[in-house]
Amino acid sequence: MATSRIRKAMADIEAGTVAAQIVGTLSRNGGMSAAQIARLTGLARSTVSTAVAKLKQSRVVVEVERMALEGAGRPGTLLALNPLAGTCVGVHLADREVQFVVADMSHTFIAERRFVVGADYDPEQALAIVKAAFEEFYEANGLSRQSLLGAGISVSGPVGRNGVLQRGGILPKWAGLNIKILFSSVFEAPILVDNESNCAALAELKWGAARGFPDFVMFKMDLGVGGAIVNNGHVITGVSGGAGEFGHVSINPEGELCRCGNRGCLELYASFVKPIEQLTRVHRKPMTIESAIALAETGDAGAIRMIADVAEYGGRGLAMVGTILNPPHFIIGGRLALAGEMLFAPMRKSYERHTLIKAQDGMPTTFGLGKFTENDSLLGAVALVLDNHQALVAT
Ligand SMILES: [Zn+2]
C-alpha cells in the first residue's frame, strides 16, 4: 500500500544526507518554499531543487496549497511531507484529564479529544483510555496504525532523558515510573516524553506566539505555575528535566508548605488556586478560572482584585527570571492569560518594579500572550515527534 511504499522510500533516502536534511526540515517546520528550505539548511538552491524533484517523484514530498496551511495570505503552493508518509500521536497527562490528538506529517491535526478522569488517576486507567482512543481514532479516520512514526507524551512534572518522571506533583501515582516503558504496551513506535511546560513552549515555537522568537521564556499561570526556557530554538531541560520550574522558587522560606515539599513557593501566591477558594466562599457557588475571569469582565471588584494580586506575584516571579536570564521575550500561557490586560497591566508593572533591567534602559523584554492556552502541552507532544522525525525514520 501507499504508506509502506513511502516509508520505504523515506528509509532509502535516509542514506542520502541532503534528502534527509530536507525531510527533517519539512517535518520540523511544516509547509515551506524551496527558498526557505535552502535558507534553513544552508544548502544551495540548485541542490535543494534536485533533491526535492526526487522526493516528489517518490511521493515523500508533495505540493500543498499555501492557503490550506496558513489559513490566509499569499496564494501559491508550498512543499510539505506527504500526509501519508506517517502519522503521530500526542498524549497529555494533565491534571484530572487525559488529552489525545492525532496528526500527520504535513502538520495537519486530524482528531483531538479530552477524557475527564478525576484527580490522582493511576497509570492503568490512563493506559486503557489512550489505547482505546488510539484504536478508535485510527479506525474512524481510515488510518493504519502501522503508519505511526512516534508518540509524544507530555506530563506534569520533571522528566529525565530516560523517560522517568522524577517527581509526582499532580500525578503522585506516577512518580518514579518510566513513561516510555509504560506506553510501549500501547504504541509500537518510538515514544518521546517531556514536561508539559516544555511541550507548551515547543507548540508556541512551532505554530504559535513564539514563531520567530528562537529565544524566549514561557511562563504559565493556571492552577499551577510553570515554565520553560528556550534558547536558540531548543528547550533547556536541565540534567534531570527540572529546568524552568519557576513555580517552585521559594519566595518565602517560612511560608506555607507547597505540594513539592518546599515552603512558600511562588506557585502558592501566583497560581489561581487560592483566589478560586476565596471567590467560591464569597459568591457561595463553585468558581473556576474561566468563571472568575468572566466575573471580572463584568466589573466585579473582588474578581478583578484576585487577578491583580496573582499578577503582582507573577510579575515578581518573572522579574527573578528576567534578572537571571534577561530574555528578549516572555510568552504568558495558562488559562489566567485569558484575563488579558486585567492580568498583563499589573504584571508588567510588577515586573518593571522588581527586575534589574528596566524598560528605560532600552531593549526591554517584550510580553506576548500564548496562542494555545487550552491545549499547548498536547500540541507540543506532537511537536516532540515532528522534531525527532529524522531519527525516527532511521530506527
Ligand atoms: Zn513548590
Coordinates of C-alpha atoms and ligand atoms in Angstrom, one line a residue:
M1 CA 0.0 0.0 0.0
A2 CA 0.9 3.6 -0.5
T3 CA 2.0 4.2 3.1
S4 CA 4.5 1.4 3.2
R5 CA 5.9 2.4 -0.2
I6 CA 6.5 5.9 1.1
R7 CA 8.0 4.7 4.3
K8 CA 10.4 2.5 2.4
A9 CA 11.3 5.5 0.2
M10 CA 11.9 7.6 3.3
A11 CA 14.1 4.9 4.7
D12 CA 16.1 4.7 1.4
I13 CA 16.7 8.4 1.3
E14 CA 17.9 8.4 4.8
A15 CA 21.2 7.3 3.4
G16 CA 21.3 10.5 1.4
T17 CA 22.2 13.4 3.7
V18 CA 20.6 16.1 1.6
A19 CA 17.3 14.4 1.3
A20 CA 17.3 13.6 5.0
Q21 CA 18.1 17.2 5.8
I22 CA 15.1 18.3 3.7
V23 CA 12.8 15.7 5.1
G24 CA 13.8 16.7 8.7
T25 CA 13.4 20.4 7.9
L26 CA 9.9 19.9 6.5
S27 CA 9.0 17.6 9.4
R28 CA 10.0 20.3 11.9
N29 CA 8.6 23.3 10.1
G30 CA 5.6 22.1 8.1
G31 CA 5.0 23.6 4.6
M32 CA 7.8 25.7 3.2
S33 CA 9.1 27.0 -0.1
A34 CA 12.2 25.7 -1.7
A35 CA 13.9 29.0 -1.0
Q36 CA 13.0 28.7 2.7
I37 CA 14.4 25.2 2.8
A38 CA 17.7 26.4 1.2
R39 CA 17.9 29.2 3.8
L40 CA 17.3 26.9 6.8
T41 CA 19.5 24.1 5.7
G42 CA 22.3 26.2 4.3
L43 CA 22.1 24.1 1.1
A44 CA 22.4 25.6 -2.4
R45 CA 19.1 26.3 -4.2
S46 CA 20.1 24.0 -7.0
T47 CA 20.9 21.2 -4.6
V48 CA 17.5 21.6 -2.9
S49 CA 15.7 21.7 -6.3
T50 CA 17.3 18.4 -7.5
A51 CA 16.7 16.6 -4.2
V52 CA 13.1 17.9 -4.0
A53 CA 12.4 16.7 -7.5
K54 CA 13.4 13.2 -6.5
L55 CA 11.5 13.4 -3.2
K56 CA 8.4 14.5 -5.2
Q57 CA 8.9 11.6 -7.6
S58 CA 8.8 9.1 -4.8
R59 CA 5.8 11.0 -3.3
V60 CA 7.6 11.6 0.0
V61 CA 7.2 15.3 -0.6
V62 CA 4.0 16.9 -2.1
E63 CA 2.9 20.3 -3.1
V64 CA 0.1 21.8 -0.9
E65 CA -1.9 25.0 -1.2
R66 CA -0.3 27.7 0.9
M67 CA -3.8 28.8 1.9
A68 CA -4.6 25.4 3.4
L69 CA -1.6 25.5 5.7
E70 CA -1.5 29.2 6.6
G71 CA -5.2 30.0 6.6
A72 CA -4.8 33.2 4.6
G73 CA -2.3 35.3 2.9
R74 CA -0.4 34.8 -0.3
P75 CA -1.7 32.2 -2.8
G76 CA 0.6 29.6 -4.4
T77 CA 2.0 26.3 -3.3
L78 CA 4.4 25.1 -0.6
L79 CA 6.3 21.9 -0.2
A80 CA 5.3 19.6 2.6
L81 CA 5.8 16.0 3.6
N82 CA 3.1 13.7 2.2
P83 CA 0.4 13.3 4.9
L84 CA 0.6 9.5 4.0
A85 CA 4.3 9.5 5.0
G86 CA 3.2 8.8 8.5
T87 CA 1.1 9.8 11.5
C88 CA 2.0 10.8 15.0
V89 CA 0.1 10.8 18.3
G90 CA 0.2 13.3 21.1
V91 CA -0.9 12.5 24.7
H92 CA -1.1 15.0 27.5
L93 CA -1.3 13.5 31.0
A94 CA -2.9 16.6 32.5
D95 CA -4.5 17.5 35.9
R96 CA -7.7 15.4 36.1
E97 CA -7.8 14.7 32.4
V98 CA -6.0 12.8 29.6
Q99 CA -5.8 14.5 26.3
F100 CA -5.2 12.8 23.0
V101 CA -4.5 14.0 19.4
V102 CA -3.6 12.5 16.1
A103 CA -1.6 14.5 13.4
D104 CA 0.0 13.7 10.1
M105 CA 3.4 14.6 8.7
S106 CA 2.1 17.7 6.9
H107 CA 1.3 19.2 10.4
T108 CA -2.4 18.6 10.0
F109 CA -4.3 17.8 13.2
I110 CA -6.8 15.1 12.4
A111 CA -8.6 14.4 15.6
E112 CA -8.4 15.6 19.3
R113 CA -10.3 14.7 22.4
R114 CA -10.2 15.2 26.2
F115 CA -11.1 12.5 28.7
V116 CA -12.0 13.7 32.2
V117 CA -10.7 11.1 34.7
G118 CA -10.7 13.0 38.0
A119 CA -7.8 13.8 40.4
D120 CA -5.0 11.3 41.1
Y121 CA -5.7 8.9 38.3
D122 CA -3.4 5.9 38.0
P123 CA -1.3 4.6 35.1
E124 CA -3.6 1.7 34.3
Q125 CA -6.6 4.0 33.9
A126 CA -4.7 6.3 31.5
L127 CA -3.2 3.5 29.5
A128 CA -6.7 2.0 28.9
I129 CA -8.1 5.3 27.8
V130 CA -5.1 6.0 25.4
K131 CA -5.2 2.5 23.9
A132 CA -9.0 2.7 23.2
A133 CA -8.6 6.2 21.7
F134 CA -5.7 5.2 19.5
E135 CA -7.7 2.3 18.1
E136 CA -10.9 4.2 17.7
F137 CA -9.4 7.3 16.1
Y138 CA -7.3 5.4 13.6
E139 CA -10.3 3.2 12.7
A140 CA -12.7 6.2 12.4
N141 CA -10.3 8.2 10.2
G142 CA -9.2 5.3 8.0
L143 CA -5.6 5.4 9.2
S144 CA -3.3 2.4 9.5
R145 CA -1.8 2.0 13.0
Q146 CA 1.3 0.9 11.1
S147 CA 1.7 4.5 9.9
L148 CA 2.6 5.7 13.4
L149 CA 6.0 7.2 13.4
G150 CA 6.1 8.1 17.0
A151 CA 4.1 9.1 20.1
G152 CA 4.8 12.2 22.1
I153 CA 3.8 12.3 25.7
S154 CA 3.5 15.5 27.8
V155 CA 3.5 15.1 31.5
S156 CA 3.2 17.3 34.6
G157 CA 6.5 17.3 36.5
P158 CA 10.2 17.0 35.6
V159 CA 11.0 14.1 33.2
G160 CA 14.6 12.8 32.9
R161 CA 16.1 11.9 29.5
N162 CA 15.4 8.3 30.2
G163 CA 11.7 9.0 30.4
V164 CA 11.3 8.6 34.2
L165 CA 9.0 11.1 35.9
Q166 CA 11.2 12.5 38.7
R167 CA 8.5 13.8 40.9
G168 CA 4.8 13.2 41.2
G169 CA 3.3 16.6 41.7
I170 CA -0.3 16.3 40.5
L171 CA 0.3 12.7 39.4
P172 CA 1.6 11.2 42.6
K173 CA 0.9 7.6 41.5
W174 CA 3.3 8.1 38.5
A175 CA 6.4 9.3 40.4
G176 CA 9.5 7.3 39.6
L177 CA 7.8 5.4 36.7
N178 CA 9.3 5.2 33.2
I179 CA 6.7 6.7 31.0
K180 CA 8.3 5.4 27.8
I181 CA 8.2 1.8 29.0
L182 CA 4.6 2.2 30.3
F183 CA 3.3 3.4 26.9
S184 CA 5.3 0.9 24.9
S185 CA 2.4 -1.6 25.6
V186 CA 0.2 0.8 23.5
F187 CA 2.4 2.2 20.8
E188 CA 4.7 0.1 18.6
A189 CA 6.8 3.1 17.7
P190 CA 9.3 5.4 19.4
I191 CA 8.0 7.2 22.4
L192 CA 9.2 10.7 23.3
V193 CA 8.4 12.2 26.7
D194 CA 8.8 15.7 28.1
N195 CA 7.5 18.0 30.8
E196 CA 4.2 19.8 29.9
S197 CA 5.6 23.3 30.0
N198 CA 8.5 22.3 27.8
C199 CA 5.9 20.9 25.3
A200 CA 3.8 24.0 25.6
A201 CA 6.9 26.1 24.6
L202 CA 7.5 23.8 21.7
A203 CA 4.0 24.3 20.4
E204 CA 4.2 28.1 20.7
L205 CA 7.6 28.0 19.0
K206 CA 6.4 25.8 16.1
W207 CA 2.9 27.1 15.4
G208 CA 2.0 29.9 17.9
A209 CA 3.1 33.1 19.5
A210 CA 6.8 32.3 19.6
R211 CA 7.2 31.8 15.9
G212 CA 10.2 34.0 15.0
F213 CA 11.4 34.1 18.6
P214 CA 14.2 31.4 18.9
D215 CA 15.0 32.8 22.4
F216 CA 12.1 33.3 24.9
V217 CA 10.8 32.2 28.2
M218 CA 7.4 30.6 28.6
F219 CA 5.6 31.4 31.8
K220 CA 2.4 29.5 32.5
M221 CA -0.2 30.7 35.1
D222 CA -3.1 28.4 35.8
L223 CA -3.9 26.2 38.9
G224 CA -0.1 25.7 38.9
V225 CA 2.8 27.9 37.8
G226 CA 5.4 26.5 35.4
G227 CA 7.6 27.5 32.6
A228 CA 10.3 26.7 30.0
I229 CA 13.4 28.4 28.8
V230 CA 14.0 28.3 25.1
N231 CA 17.5 29.1 23.8
N232 CA 18.3 29.2 20.1
G233 CA 15.1 27.1 19.3
H234 CA 15.9 24.5 21.9
V235 CA 14.2 23.9 25.3
I236 CA 16.7 23.8 28.1
T237 CA 15.7 20.7 30.2
G238 CA 18.5 20.5 32.8
V239 CA 20.2 17.4 33.9
S240 CA 17.0 15.8 35.4
G241 CA 14.4 17.7 33.4
G242 CA 13.8 20.2 36.2
A243 CA 14.8 23.5 34.4
G244 CA 12.2 26.2 34.2
E245 CA 10.1 25.1 37.2
F246 CA 9.5 28.7 38.1
G247 CA 6.5 27.9 40.3
H248 CA 8.7 26.2 42.8
V249 CA 11.2 29.0 43.5
S250 CA 10.6 29.8 47.2
I251 CA 9.8 33.4 47.8
N252 CA 9.0 32.9 51.5
P253 CA 11.1 30.3 53.3
E254 CA 8.7 30.4 56.3
G255 CA 5.6 30.3 54.1
E256 CA 3.0 27.5 53.8
L257 CA 4.0 24.0 52.7
C258 CA 3.9 23.5 49.0
R259 CA 2.9 20.3 47.2
C260 CA 6.5 19.9 46.2
G261 CA 7.7 19.7 49.8
N262 CA 9.3 23.2 50.0
R263 CA 7.8 26.2 51.7
G264 CA 6.5 29.4 50.3
C265 CA 6.8 28.6 46.6
L266 CA 5.8 31.2 44.0
E267 CA 3.1 28.9 42.9
L268 CA 1.2 29.3 46.2
Y269 CA 1.0 33.0 45.5
A270 CA 0.8 33.3 41.7
S271 CA -1.5 30.3 40.8
F272 CA -5.3 30.8 40.9
V273 CA -6.0 28.0 43.5
K274 CA -6.4 30.3 46.5
P275 CA -8.3 33.0 44.6
I276 CA -10.8 30.4 43.4
E277 CA -11.3 29.2 47.0
Q278 CA -11.9 32.8 48.1
L279 CA -14.2 33.7 45.3
T280 CA -16.2 30.4 45.8
R281 CA -16.6 31.4 49.5
V282 CA -17.7 35.0 48.8
H283 CA -20.1 34.1 46.0
R284 CA -21.3 30.9 47.6
K285 CA -21.0 28.9 44.3
P286 CA -18.2 26.9 42.8
M287 CA -15.9 29.0 40.7
T288 CA -13.3 28.2 38.0
I289 CA -10.6 30.2 36.4
E290 CA -12.9 30.8 33.4
S291 CA -15.9 31.9 35.5
A292 CA -13.7 34.2 37.7
I293 CA -12.4 35.9 34.5
A294 CA -15.9 36.3 33.2
L295 CA -17.0 37.8 36.6
A296 CA -14.0 40.2 36.5
E297 CA -15.1 41.2 33.0
T298 CA -18.5 42.3 34.3
G299 CA -16.6 44.7 36.7
D300 CA -16.7 42.6 39.9
A301 CA -14.2 44.3 42.2
G302 CA -13.3 41.1 44.1
A303 CA -12.6 39.1 40.9
I304 CA -10.5 42.0 39.5
R305 CA -8.6 42.2 42.7
M306 CA -7.8 38.5 42.8
I307 CA -6.4 38.7 39.2
A308 CA -4.4 41.8 40.1
D309 CA -3.0 40.0 43.2
V310 CA -1.7 37.0 41.3
A311 CA -0.4 39.4 38.6
E312 CA 1.7 41.2 41.2
Y313 CA 3.3 37.8 42.3
G314 CA 3.5 36.6 38.8
G315 CA 5.4 39.8 37.9
R316 CA 7.7 39.3 40.8
G317 CA 8.5 35.7 39.7
L318 CA 9.0 36.9 36.1
A319 CA 11.3 39.6 37.4
M320 CA 13.6 37.0 39.0
V321 CA 13.7 35.1 35.8
G322 CA 14.3 38.4 33.9
T323 CA 17.2 39.3 36.2
I324 CA 18.8 35.9 35.7
L325 CA 18.2 35.4 32.0
N326 CA 17.4 38.8 30.6
P327 CA 15.3 37.2 27.8
P328 CA 14.1 39.2 24.8
H329 CA 10.6 37.8 25.1
F330 CA 8.1 36.3 27.5
I331 CA 5.2 34.2 26.4
I332 CA 2.5 34.1 29.0
G333 CA 0.4 30.9 28.9
G334 CA -2.1 29.0 31.0
R335 CA -5.7 29.9 31.4
L336 CA -5.1 33.0 33.5
A337 CA -3.5 34.6 30.4
L338 CA -7.1 34.7 29.1
A339 CA -7.7 37.6 31.5
G340 CA -5.8 39.8 29.1
E341 CA -4.9 43.3 30.2
M342 CA -6.6 42.7 33.7
L343 CA -3.6 40.4 34.2
F344 CA -1.0 41.9 31.9
A345 CA -1.1 45.5 33.1
P346 CA -0.5 44.9 36.8
M347 CA 2.0 42.1 35.9
R348 CA 4.1 44.3 33.6
K349 CA 4.1 47.0 36.4
S350 CA 5.2 44.5 39.0
Y351 CA 7.9 43.1 36.6
E352 CA 9.2 46.6 36.0
R353 CA 9.4 47.3 39.7
H354 CA 11.3 44.2 40.6
T355 CA 13.6 43.3 37.7
L356 CA 17.1 44.7 37.2
I357 CA 16.9 45.8 33.6
K358 CA 14.1 48.4 33.3
A359 CA 12.3 49.5 30.1
Q360 CA 14.0 52.9 30.3
D361 CA 17.4 51.1 29.9
G362 CA 16.4 50.3 26.3
M363 CA 15.8 47.0 24.6
P364 CA 13.1 45.9 27.1
T365 CA 11.9 42.4 27.4
T366 CA 8.6 42.2 25.5
F367 CA 5.5 40.2 26.6
G368 CA 3.2 38.2 24.5
L369 CA 0.1 36.1 25.0
G370 CA 0.3 32.4 24.2
K371 CA -1.7 31.2 21.3
F372 CA -2.7 27.8 22.6
T373 CA -3.7 28.4 26.2
E374 CA -6.2 25.4 26.1
N375 CA -4.1 22.7 24.5
D376 CA -0.4 23.9 24.2
S377 CA 1.0 20.9 26.0
L378 CA -0.9 18.4 23.9
L379 CA 0.2 20.1 20.6
G380 CA 3.7 20.2 21.9
A381 CA 3.7 16.4 22.4
V382 CA 3.1 16.2 18.6
A383 CA 5.9 18.7 18.1
L384 CA 8.2 16.3 20.0
V385 CA 7.7 13.7 17.4
L386 CA 7.9 16.0 14.4
D387 CA 11.2 17.4 15.7
N388 CA 12.7 14.0 16.0
H389 CA 11.3 12.5 12.9
Q390 CA 14.6 12.2 11.1
A391 CA 15.9 10.0 13.9
L392 CA 12.6 8.0 13.9
V393 CA 12.8 7.2 10.2
A394 CA 16.3 5.8 10.7
T395 CA 15.2 3.5 13.5
Ligands
ZN1 ZN 6.7 24.1 45.4

